[in-house]
mmCIF file with all atom_site columns, C-alpha atoms and ligand atoms in Angstrom:
data_model
loop_
_atom_site.group_PDB
_atom_site.id
_atom_site.type_symbol
_atom_site.label_atom_id
_atom_site.label_alt_id
_atom_site.label_comp_id
_atom_site.label_asym_id
_atom_site.label_entity_id
_atom_site.label_seq_id
_atom_site.pdbx_PDB_ins_code
_atom_site.Cartn_x
_atom_site.Cartn_y
_atom_site.Cartn_z
_atom_site.occupancy
_atom_site.B_iso_or_equiv
_atom_site.pdbx_formal_charge
_atom_site.auth_seq_id
_atom_site.auth_comp_id
_atom_site.auth_asym_id
_atom_site.auth_atom_id
_atom_site.pdbx_PDB_model_num
ATOM   1   C  CA  . MET A 1 1   ? -13.099 4.919   -13.777 1.00 75.00 ? 150 MET A CA  1
ATOM   2   C  CA  . SER A 1 2   ? -12.476 1.725   -15.694 1.00 85.00 ? 151 SER A CA  1
ATOM   3   C  CA  . ASN A 1 3   ? -11.985 -0.708  -12.793 1.00 92.00 ? 152 ASN A CA  1
ATOM   4   C  CA  . ASN A 1 4   ? -13.708 -1.383  -9.443  1.00 96.00 ? 153 ASN A CA  1
ATOM   5   C  CA  . VAL A 1 5   ? -10.439 -1.096  -7.570  1.00 97.00 ? 154 VAL A CA  1
ATOM   6   C  CA  . ALA A 1 6   ? -8.074  1.864   -7.193  1.00 98.00 ? 155 ALA A CA  1
ATOM   7   C  CA  . VAL A 1 7   ? -4.385  1.651   -6.286  1.00 98.00 ? 156 VAL A CA  1
ATOM   8   C  CA  . LEU A 1 8   ? -2.643  4.684   -4.818  1.00 98.00 ? 157 LEU A CA  1
ATOM   9   C  CA  . VAL A 1 9   ? 1.153   4.654   -4.948  1.00 98.00 ? 158 VAL A CA  1
ATOM   10  C  CA  . GLY A 1 10  ? 2.492   5.759   -1.548  1.00 98.00 ? 159 GLY A CA  1
ATOM   11  C  CA  . HIS A 1 11  ? 4.547   8.984   -1.335  1.00 98.00 ? 160 HIS A CA  1
ATOM   12  C  CA  . ARG A 1 12  ? 5.345   10.910  -4.562  1.00 98.00 ? 161 ARG A CA  1
ATOM   13  C  CA  . SER A 1 13  ? 8.092   11.422  -7.109  1.00 97.00 ? 162 SER A CA  1
ATOM   14  C  CA  . GLY A 1 14  ? 9.264   14.569  -5.246  1.00 97.00 ? 163 GLY A CA  1
ATOM   15  C  CA  . ALA A 1 15  ? 9.434   12.856  -1.799  1.00 97.00 ? 164 ALA A CA  1
ATOM   16  C  CA  . GLN A 1 16  ? 9.776   9.131   -2.282  1.00 98.00 ? 165 GLN A CA  1
ATOM   17  C  CA  . GLY A 1 17  ? 9.461   7.742   1.262   1.00 98.00 ? 166 GLY A CA  1
ATOM   18  C  CA  . ALA A 1 18  ? 11.918  5.245   2.723   1.00 98.00 ? 167 ALA A CA  1
ATOM   19  C  CA  . TYR A 1 19  ? 14.883  3.998   0.681   1.00 98.00 ? 168 TYR A CA  1
ATOM   20  C  CA  . SER A 1 20  ? 15.856  0.333   0.835   1.00 98.00 ? 169 SER A CA  1
ATOM   21  C  CA  . PRO A 1 21  ? 19.586  -0.216  0.308   1.00 97.00 ? 170 PRO A CA  1
ATOM   22  C  CA  . TRP A 1 22  ? 18.861  -3.918  -0.262  1.00 96.00 ? 171 TRP A CA  1
ATOM   23  C  CA  . LEU A 1 23  ? 16.437  -3.229  -3.082  1.00 97.00 ? 172 LEU A CA  1
ATOM   24  C  CA  . GLY A 1 24  ? 18.274  -0.134  -4.295  1.00 98.00 ? 173 GLY A CA  1
ATOM   25  C  CA  . MET A 1 25  ? 14.899  1.548   -4.545  1.00 98.00 ? 174 MET A CA  1
ATOM   26  C  CA  . SER A 1 26  ? 12.647  3.972   -2.695  1.00 98.00 ? 175 SER A CA  1
ATOM   27  C  CA  . GLU A 1 27  ? 9.092   3.109   -1.714  1.00 98.00 ? 176 GLU A CA  1
ATOM   28  C  CA  . PHE A 1 28  ? 7.815   5.315   -4.523  1.00 98.00 ? 177 PHE A CA  1
ATOM   29  C  CA  . GLU A 1 29  ? 10.059  3.742   -7.152  1.00 98.00 ? 178 GLU A CA  1
ATOM   30  C  CA  . PHE A 1 30  ? 9.293   0.161   -6.097  1.00 98.00 ? 179 PHE A CA  1
ATOM   31  C  CA  . ASN A 1 31  ? 5.546   0.669   -5.805  1.00 98.00 ? 180 ASN A CA  1
ATOM   32  C  CA  . SER A 1 32  ? 5.205   2.667   -9.056  1.00 98.00 ? 181 SER A CA  1
ATOM   33  C  CA  . LYS A 1 33  ? 6.789   -0.260  -10.888 1.00 98.00 ? 182 LYS A CA  1
ATOM   34  C  CA  . VAL A 1 34  ? 4.341   -2.639  -9.193  1.00 98.00 ? 183 VAL A CA  1
ATOM   35  C  CA  . ALA A 1 35  ? 1.331   -0.380  -9.865  1.00 98.00 ? 184 ALA A CA  1
ATOM   36  C  CA  . GLU A 1 36  ? 2.138   0.011   -13.555 1.00 98.00 ? 185 GLU A CA  1
ATOM   37  C  CA  . LYS A 1 37  ? 1.734   -3.770  -13.896 1.00 98.00 ? 186 LYS A CA  1
ATOM   38  C  CA  . LEU A 1 38  ? -1.778  -3.639  -12.412 1.00 98.00 ? 187 LEU A CA  1
ATOM   39  C  CA  . LYS A 1 39  ? -3.337  -1.170  -14.858 1.00 97.00 ? 188 LYS A CA  1
ATOM   40  C  CA  . ASP A 1 40  ? -5.605  -3.850  -16.312 1.00 95.00 ? 189 ASP A CA  1
ATOM   41  C  CA  . VAL A 1 41  ? -7.222  -4.620  -12.930 1.00 96.00 ? 190 VAL A CA  1
ATOM   42  C  CA  . ALA A 1 42  ? -6.979  -1.289  -11.075 1.00 97.00 ? 191 ALA A CA  1
ATOM   43  C  CA  . ASP A 1 43  ? -7.040  2.454   -11.733 1.00 98.00 ? 192 ASP A CA  1
ATOM   44  C  CA  . ILE A 1 44  ? -3.666  3.846   -10.625 1.00 98.00 ? 193 ILE A CA  1
ATOM   45  C  CA  . TYR A 1 45  ? -3.371  7.111   -8.707  1.00 98.00 ? 194 TYR A CA  1
ATOM   46  C  CA  . TYR A 1 46  ? -0.366  9.205   -7.697  1.00 98.00 ? 195 TYR A CA  1
ATOM   47  C  CA  . ARG A 1 47  ? -0.069  11.896  -5.067  1.00 97.00 ? 196 ARG A CA  1
ATOM   48  C  CA  . PRO A 1 48  ? 0.507   15.319  -6.690  1.00 96.00 ? 197 PRO A CA  1
ATOM   49  C  CA  . ASN A 1 49  ? 3.784   17.178  -6.169  1.00 97.00 ? 198 ASN A CA  1
ATOM   50  C  CA  . THR A 1 50  ? 1.913   20.474  -5.592  1.00 95.00 ? 199 THR A CA  1
ATOM   51  C  CA  . LEU A 1 51  ? 4.325   23.062  -4.171  1.00 95.00 ? 200 LEU A CA  1
ATOM   52  C  CA  . PHE A 1 52  ? 3.855   25.052  -0.953  1.00 94.00 ? 201 PHE A CA  1
ATOM   53  C  CA  . VAL A 1 53  ? 1.179   22.823  0.601   1.00 95.00 ? 202 VAL A CA  1
ATOM   54  C  CA  . SER A 1 54  ? 1.370   20.251  3.396   1.00 94.00 ? 203 SER A CA  1
ATOM   55  C  CA  . GLU A 1 55  ? 1.773   16.531  2.714   1.00 94.00 ? 204 GLU A CA  1
ATOM   56  C  CA  . MET A 1 56  ? -1.673  16.114  4.267   1.00 94.00 ? 205 MET A CA  1
ATOM   57  C  CA  . SER A 1 57  ? -3.297  18.410  1.727   1.00 96.00 ? 206 SER A CA  1
ATOM   58  C  CA  . ARG A 1 58  ? -1.544  16.621  -1.148  1.00 96.00 ? 207 ARG A CA  1
ATOM   59  C  CA  . LEU A 1 59  ? -2.991  13.374  0.187   1.00 96.00 ? 208 LEU A CA  1
ATOM   60  C  CA  . ARG A 1 60  ? -6.452  14.898  0.674   1.00 96.00 ? 209 ARG A CA  1
ATOM   61  C  CA  . LYS A 1 61  ? -6.365  16.130  -2.905  1.00 97.00 ? 210 LYS A CA  1
ATOM   62  C  CA  . VAL A 1 62  ? -5.818  12.648  -4.334  1.00 97.00 ? 211 VAL A CA  1
ATOM   63  C  CA  . VAL A 1 63  ? -8.310  11.057  -1.888  1.00 98.00 ? 212 VAL A CA  1
ATOM   64  C  CA  . ASN A 1 64  ? -10.969 13.552  -3.072  1.00 97.00 ? 213 ASN A CA  1
ATOM   65  C  CA  . LYS A 1 65  ? -10.190 12.590  -6.649  1.00 97.00 ? 214 LYS A CA  1
ATOM   66  C  CA  . ILE A 1 66  ? -10.554 8.866   -5.811  1.00 98.00 ? 215 ILE A CA  1
ATOM   67  C  CA  . ASN A 1 67  ? -13.840 9.561   -3.973  1.00 98.00 ? 216 ASN A CA  1
ATOM   68  C  CA  . LYS A 1 68  ? -15.369 11.016  -7.152  1.00 97.00 ? 217 LYS A CA  1
ATOM   69  C  CA  . ASP A 1 69  ? -15.628 7.423   -8.399  1.00 95.00 ? 218 ASP A CA  1
ATOM   70  C  CA  . TYR A 1 70  ? -17.432 4.562   -6.680  1.00 93.00 ? 219 TYR A CA  1
ATOM   71  C  CA  . TYR A 1 71  ? -14.672 2.035   -6.076  1.00 97.00 ? 220 TYR A CA  1
ATOM   72  C  CA  . ASN A 1 72  ? -15.212 -1.181  -4.111  1.00 95.00 ? 221 ASN A CA  1
ATOM   73  C  CA  . LEU A 1 73  ? -11.702 -1.104  -2.749  1.00 97.00 ? 222 LEU A CA  1
ATOM   74  C  CA  . VAL A 1 74  ? -8.733  1.271   -2.597  1.00 98.00 ? 223 VAL A CA  1
ATOM   75  C  CA  . LEU A 1 75  ? -5.187  0.110   -1.789  1.00 98.00 ? 224 LEU A CA  1
ATOM   76  C  CA  . GLU A 1 76  ? -2.270  2.354   -0.848  1.00 98.00 ? 225 GLU A CA  1
ATOM   77  C  CA  . LEU A 1 77  ? 1.133   0.772   -1.514  1.00 98.00 ? 226 LEU A CA  1
ATOM   78  C  CA  . HIS A 1 78  ? 4.116   1.287   0.786   1.00 98.00 ? 227 HIS A CA  1
ATOM   79  C  CA  . PHE A 1 79  ? 6.882   -0.720  2.395   1.00 98.00 ? 228 PHE A CA  1
ATOM   80  C  CA  . ASN A 1 80  ? 7.958   -0.456  5.995   1.00 98.00 ? 229 ASN A CA  1
ATOM   81  C  CA  . SER A 1 81  ? 11.263  0.816   7.370   1.00 98.00 ? 230 SER A CA  1
ATOM   82  C  CA  . PHE A 1 82  ? 12.695  1.158   10.857  1.00 98.00 ? 231 PHE A CA  1
ATOM   83  C  CA  . SER A 1 83  ? 15.908  2.343   12.502  1.00 97.00 ? 232 SER A CA  1
ATOM   84  C  CA  . ASP A 1 84  ? 16.451  -1.112  14.041  1.00 98.00 ? 233 ASP A CA  1
ATOM   85  C  CA  . PRO A 1 85  ? 17.359  -3.347  11.080  1.00 97.00 ? 234 PRO A CA  1
ATOM   86  C  CA  . ARG A 1 86  ? 15.993  -6.390  12.936  1.00 98.00 ? 235 ARG A CA  1
ATOM   87  C  CA  . ALA A 1 87  ? 12.392  -5.180  12.531  1.00 98.00 ? 236 ALA A CA  1
ATOM   88  C  CA  . HIS A 1 88  ? 10.707  -7.304  9.876   1.00 98.00 ? 237 HIS A CA  1
ATOM   89  C  CA  . GLY A 1 89  ? 7.396   -8.656  8.663   1.00 98.00 ? 238 GLY A CA  1
ATOM   90  C  CA  . VAL A 1 90  ? 4.287   -7.943  6.618   1.00 98.00 ? 239 VAL A CA  1
ATOM   91  C  CA  . THR A 1 91  ? 1.319   -5.943  7.890   1.00 98.00 ? 240 THR A CA  1
ATOM   92  C  CA  . ALA A 1 92  ? -1.654  -3.940  6.670   1.00 98.00 ? 241 ALA A CA  1
ATOM   93  C  CA  . LEU A 1 93  ? -3.606  -1.022  8.103   1.00 98.00 ? 242 LEU A CA  1
ATOM   94  C  CA  . HIS A 1 94  ? -7.384  -1.311  7.982   1.00 98.00 ? 243 HIS A CA  1
ATOM   95  C  CA  . ASN A 1 95  ? -10.442 0.634   9.130   1.00 96.00 ? 244 ASN A CA  1
ATOM   96  C  CA  . ILE A 1 96  ? -11.446 -0.501  12.633  1.00 96.00 ? 245 ILE A CA  1
ATOM   97  C  CA  . THR A 1 97  ? -15.153 0.068   11.930  1.00 94.00 ? 246 THR A CA  1
ATOM   98  C  CA  . ASN A 1 98  ? -15.081 -1.863  8.630   1.00 94.00 ? 247 ASN A CA  1
ATOM   99  C  CA  . ARG A 1 99  ? -14.811 -5.618  9.213   1.00 94.00 ? 248 ARG A CA  1
ATOM   100 C  CA  . TYR A 1 100 ? -14.430 -6.280  5.499   1.00 95.00 ? 249 TYR A CA  1
ATOM   101 C  CA  . THR A 1 101 ? -11.145 -4.334  5.475   1.00 96.00 ? 250 THR A CA  1
ATOM   102 C  CA  . LYS A 1 102 ? -9.917  -6.301  8.510   1.00 97.00 ? 251 LYS A CA  1
ATOM   103 C  CA  . ARG A 1 103 ? -10.627 -9.564  6.705   1.00 97.00 ? 252 ARG A CA  1
ATOM   104 C  CA  . LEU A 1 104 ? -8.861  -8.289  3.588   1.00 98.00 ? 253 LEU A CA  1
ATOM   105 C  CA  . ALA A 1 105 ? -5.863  -7.138  5.631   1.00 98.00 ? 254 ALA A CA  1
ATOM   106 C  CA  . GLY A 1 106 ? -5.535  -10.691 6.980   1.00 98.00 ? 255 GLY A CA  1
ATOM   107 C  CA  . LEU A 1 107 ? -5.867  -12.178 3.506   1.00 98.00 ? 256 LEU A CA  1
ATOM   108 C  CA  . TYR A 1 108 ? -3.202  -9.810  2.132   1.00 98.00 ? 257 TYR A CA  1
ATOM   109 C  CA  . CYS A 1 109 ? -0.720  -10.768 4.870   1.00 98.00 ? 258 CYS A CA  1
ATOM   110 C  CA  . ASP A 1 110 ? -1.414  -14.501 4.331   1.00 98.00 ? 259 ASP A CA  1
ATOM   111 C  CA  . MET A 1 111 ? -0.762  -14.139 0.608   1.00 98.00 ? 260 MET A CA  1
ATOM   112 C  CA  . VAL A 1 112 ? 2.496   -12.195 1.043   1.00 98.00 ? 261 VAL A CA  1
ATOM   113 C  CA  . HIS A 1 113 ? 3.608   -14.709 3.681   1.00 98.00 ? 262 HIS A CA  1
ATOM   114 C  CA  . ASP A 1 114 ? 2.842   -17.668 1.418   1.00 98.00 ? 263 ASP A CA  1
ATOM   115 C  CA  . GLU A 1 115 ? 4.582   -16.225 -1.658  1.00 98.00 ? 264 GLU A CA  1
ATOM   116 C  CA  . PHE A 1 116 ? 7.624   -14.531 -0.084  1.00 98.00 ? 265 PHE A CA  1
ATOM   117 C  CA  . GLY A 1 117 ? 7.980   -16.182 3.326   1.00 98.00 ? 266 GLY A CA  1
ATOM   118 C  CA  . ILE A 1 118 ? 7.632   -12.849 5.140   1.00 98.00 ? 267 ILE A CA  1
ATOM   119 C  CA  . VAL A 1 119 ? 6.636   -13.247 8.807   1.00 98.00 ? 268 VAL A CA  1
ATOM   120 C  CA  . LYS A 1 120 ? 3.143   -11.980 9.639   1.00 98.00 ? 269 LYS A CA  1
ATOM   121 C  CA  . ARG A 1 121 ? 2.947   -9.063  12.095  1.00 98.00 ? 270 ARG A CA  1
ATOM   122 C  CA  . ASP A 1 122 ? -0.225  -7.954  13.859  1.00 98.00 ? 271 ASP A CA  1
ATOM   123 C  CA  . LEU A 1 123 ? -2.713  -6.095  11.666  1.00 98.00 ? 272 LEU A CA  1
ATOM   124 C  CA  . ILE A 1 124 ? -3.042  -2.387  12.452  1.00 98.00 ? 273 ILE A CA  1
ATOM   125 C  CA  . PRO A 1 125 ? -6.575  -1.069  12.998  1.00 98.00 ? 274 PRO A CA  1
ATOM   126 C  CA  . VAL A 1 126 ? -6.862  2.641   12.263  1.00 97.00 ? 275 VAL A CA  1
ATOM   127 C  CA  . THR A 1 127 ? -9.204  4.503   14.594  1.00 96.00 ? 276 THR A CA  1
ATOM   128 C  CA  . SER A 1 128 ? -8.576  8.195   13.861  1.00 96.00 ? 277 SER A CA  1
ATOM   129 C  CA  . THR A 1 129 ? -7.300  10.522  11.143  1.00 92.00 ? 278 THR A CA  1
ATOM   130 C  CA  . ARG A 1 130 ? -4.507  11.538  13.503  1.00 92.00 ? 279 ARG A CA  1
ATOM   131 C  CA  . GLU A 1 131 ? -2.924  8.081   13.213  1.00 94.00 ? 280 GLU A CA  1
ATOM   132 C  CA  . ASN A 1 132 ? -0.568  6.854   10.496  1.00 92.00 ? 281 ASN A CA  1
ATOM   133 C  CA  . GLY A 1 133 ? -2.628  6.101   7.401   1.00 95.00 ? 282 GLY A CA  1
ATOM   134 C  CA  . GLY A 1 134 ? -5.733  7.614   9.018   1.00 95.00 ? 283 GLY A CA  1
ATOM   135 C  CA  . THR A 1 135 ? -6.358  10.358  6.467   1.00 95.00 ? 284 THR A CA  1
ATOM   136 C  CA  . PHE A 1 136 ? -6.232  7.831   3.674   1.00 97.00 ? 285 PHE A CA  1
ATOM   137 C  CA  . ILE A 1 137 ? -8.126  4.946   5.281   1.00 97.00 ? 286 ILE A CA  1
ATOM   138 C  CA  . LEU A 1 138 ? -10.859 6.992   6.944   1.00 97.00 ? 287 LEU A CA  1
ATOM   139 C  CA  . GLY A 1 139 ? -10.944 9.610   4.165   1.00 97.00 ? 288 GLY A CA  1
ATOM   140 C  CA  . CYS A 1 140 ? -11.699 7.103   1.405   1.00 97.00 ? 289 CYS A CA  1
ATOM   141 C  CA  . GLU A 1 141 ? -15.400 6.455   0.929   1.00 96.00 ? 290 GLU A CA  1
ATOM   142 C  CA  . ALA A 1 142 ? -14.587 2.985   -0.412  1.00 97.00 ? 291 ALA A CA  1
ATOM   143 C  CA  . SER A 1 143 ? -13.106 0.253   1.779   1.00 97.00 ? 292 SER A CA  1
ATOM   144 C  CA  . ALA A 1 144 ? -9.434  1.130   2.044   1.00 98.00 ? 293 ALA A CA  1
ATOM   145 C  CA  . LEU A 1 145 ? -6.262  -0.692  3.077   1.00 98.00 ? 294 LEU A CA  1
ATOM   146 C  CA  . LEU A 1 146 ? -2.686  0.508   3.395   1.00 98.00 ? 295 LEU A CA  1
ATOM   147 C  CA  . VAL A 1 147 ? -0.259  -2.341  2.769   1.00 98.00 ? 296 VAL A CA  1
ATOM   148 C  CA  . GLU A 1 148 ? 3.312   -2.812  4.057   1.00 98.00 ? 297 GLU A CA  1
ATOM   149 C  CA  . PRO A 1 149 ? 4.607   -6.081  2.531   1.00 98.00 ? 298 PRO A CA  1
ATOM   150 C  CA  . PHE A 1 150 ? 8.083   -6.017  4.137   1.00 98.00 ? 299 PHE A CA  1
ATOM   151 C  CA  . PHE A 1 151 ? 10.703  -3.888  5.875   1.00 98.00 ? 300 PHE A CA  1
ATOM   152 C  CA  . GLY A 1 152 ? 13.034  -2.266  3.347   1.00 98.00 ? 301 GLY A CA  1
ATOM   153 C  CA  . SER A 1 153 ? 15.449  -1.768  6.254   1.00 98.00 ? 302 SER A CA  1
ATOM   154 C  CA  . ASN A 1 154 ? 15.710  -5.535  6.916   1.00 98.00 ? 303 ASN A CA  1
ATOM   155 C  CA  . SER A 1 155 ? 18.036  -7.398  4.538   1.00 98.00 ? 304 SER A CA  1
ATOM   156 C  CA  . GLN A 1 156 ? 16.211  -10.731 4.641   1.00 98.00 ? 305 GLN A CA  1
ATOM   157 C  CA  . ASP A 1 157 ? 12.777  -9.156  4.118   1.00 98.00 ? 306 ASP A CA  1
ATOM   158 C  CA  . ALA A 1 158 ? 13.900  -6.842  1.320   1.00 98.00 ? 307 ALA A CA  1
ATOM   159 C  CA  . CYS A 1 159 ? 15.991  -9.491  -0.467  1.00 98.00 ? 308 CYS A CA  1
ATOM   160 C  CA  . ALA A 1 160 ? 12.938  -11.754 -0.633  1.00 98.00 ? 309 ALA A CA  1
ATOM   161 C  CA  . PHE A 1 161 ? 11.497  -9.088  -2.973  1.00 98.00 ? 310 PHE A CA  1
ATOM   162 C  CA  . CYS A 1 162 ? 14.688  -8.436  -4.996  1.00 97.00 ? 311 CYS A CA  1
ATOM   163 C  CA  . GLY A 1 163 ? 13.950  -8.861  -8.704  1.00 97.00 ? 312 GLY A CA  1
ATOM   164 C  CA  . ARG A 1 164 ? 10.414  -10.024 -7.887  1.00 98.00 ? 313 ARG A CA  1
ATOM   165 C  CA  . ILE A 1 165 ? 8.291   -7.022  -8.836  1.00 98.00 ? 314 ILE A CA  1
ATOM   166 C  CA  . ASP A 1 166 ? 6.296   -9.187  -11.272 1.00 98.00 ? 315 ASP A CA  1
ATOM   167 C  CA  . ASP A 1 167 ? 5.621   -11.775 -8.549  1.00 98.00 ? 316 ASP A CA  1
ATOM   168 C  CA  . TYR A 1 168 ? 4.410   -9.108  -6.113  1.00 98.00 ? 317 TYR A CA  1
ATOM   169 C  CA  . ALA A 1 169 ? 2.198   -7.576  -8.815  1.00 98.00 ? 318 ALA A CA  1
ATOM   170 C  CA  . ASN A 1 170 ? 0.742   -11.046 -9.404  1.00 98.00 ? 319 ASN A CA  1
ATOM   171 C  CA  . VAL A 1 171 ? 0.021   -11.487 -5.684  1.00 98.00 ? 320 VAL A CA  1
ATOM   172 C  CA  . LEU A 1 172 ? -1.803  -8.128  -5.708  1.00 98.00 ? 321 LEU A CA  1
ATOM   173 C  CA  . ARG A 1 173 ? -3.674  -9.080  -8.878  1.00 98.00 ? 322 ARG A CA  1
ATOM   174 C  CA  . GLU A 1 174 ? -4.840  -12.322 -7.256  1.00 98.00 ? 323 GLU A CA  1
ATOM   175 C  CA  . PHE A 1 175 ? -5.701  -10.443 -4.045  1.00 98.00 ? 324 PHE A CA  1
ATOM   176 C  CA  . ILE A 1 176 ? -7.773  -7.907  -6.005  1.00 97.00 ? 325 ILE A CA  1
ATOM   177 C  CA  . LYS A 1 177 ? -9.619  -10.770 -7.711  1.00 96.00 ? 326 LYS A CA  1
ATOM   178 C  CA  . LEU A 1 178 ? -10.389 -12.482 -4.383  1.00 95.00 ? 327 LEU A CA  1
ATOM   179 C  CA  . ALA A 1 179 ? -11.434 -9.181  -2.772  1.00 93.00 ? 328 ALA A CA  1
ATOM   180 C  CA  . GLN A 1 180 ? -14.275 -8.598  -5.232  1.00 83.00 ? 329 GLN A CA  1
HETATM 181 ZN ZN1 . ZN  B 2 .   ? 5.610   4.697   3.112   1.00 85.32 ? 632 ZN  B ZN1 1
#
């Protein structure tokens, strides 16, 4: 552990999550590029590609690894995607019983809105491990947030991020600074 903050790249090289035709990149590809730029302010984690186990157990494995250190904050990076291409906006999933994560989720959405003009959606409070993001957010001993800066399936959203990996990394760097 060399930083107080951990960043987990969503999905894994063997199953990369949603693909954005507008970005020409998968969630995993986009967010690995972003994460690699944050190495000086965060410890970067990847989900293992372990064969013959469930996605849940791959996630639990990396969450257990993160929990061995005492981080202040853990972020999981994704982007959203939906069958209706009109769906758009930035959101973040936070722990319903942890008000600090709710505040941070709001701050994250404000910052992405200000920098990229992405419309703010409602924040998503996670209440159980059965929900999307639940295993990660409730499984982390540190305060944890899962962030969805835009819809890769929406052209306007995704194009706001085209060629702007450095700018997004800088927003996250500033966010990490403010969160501590
Ligand atoms: Zn995802």
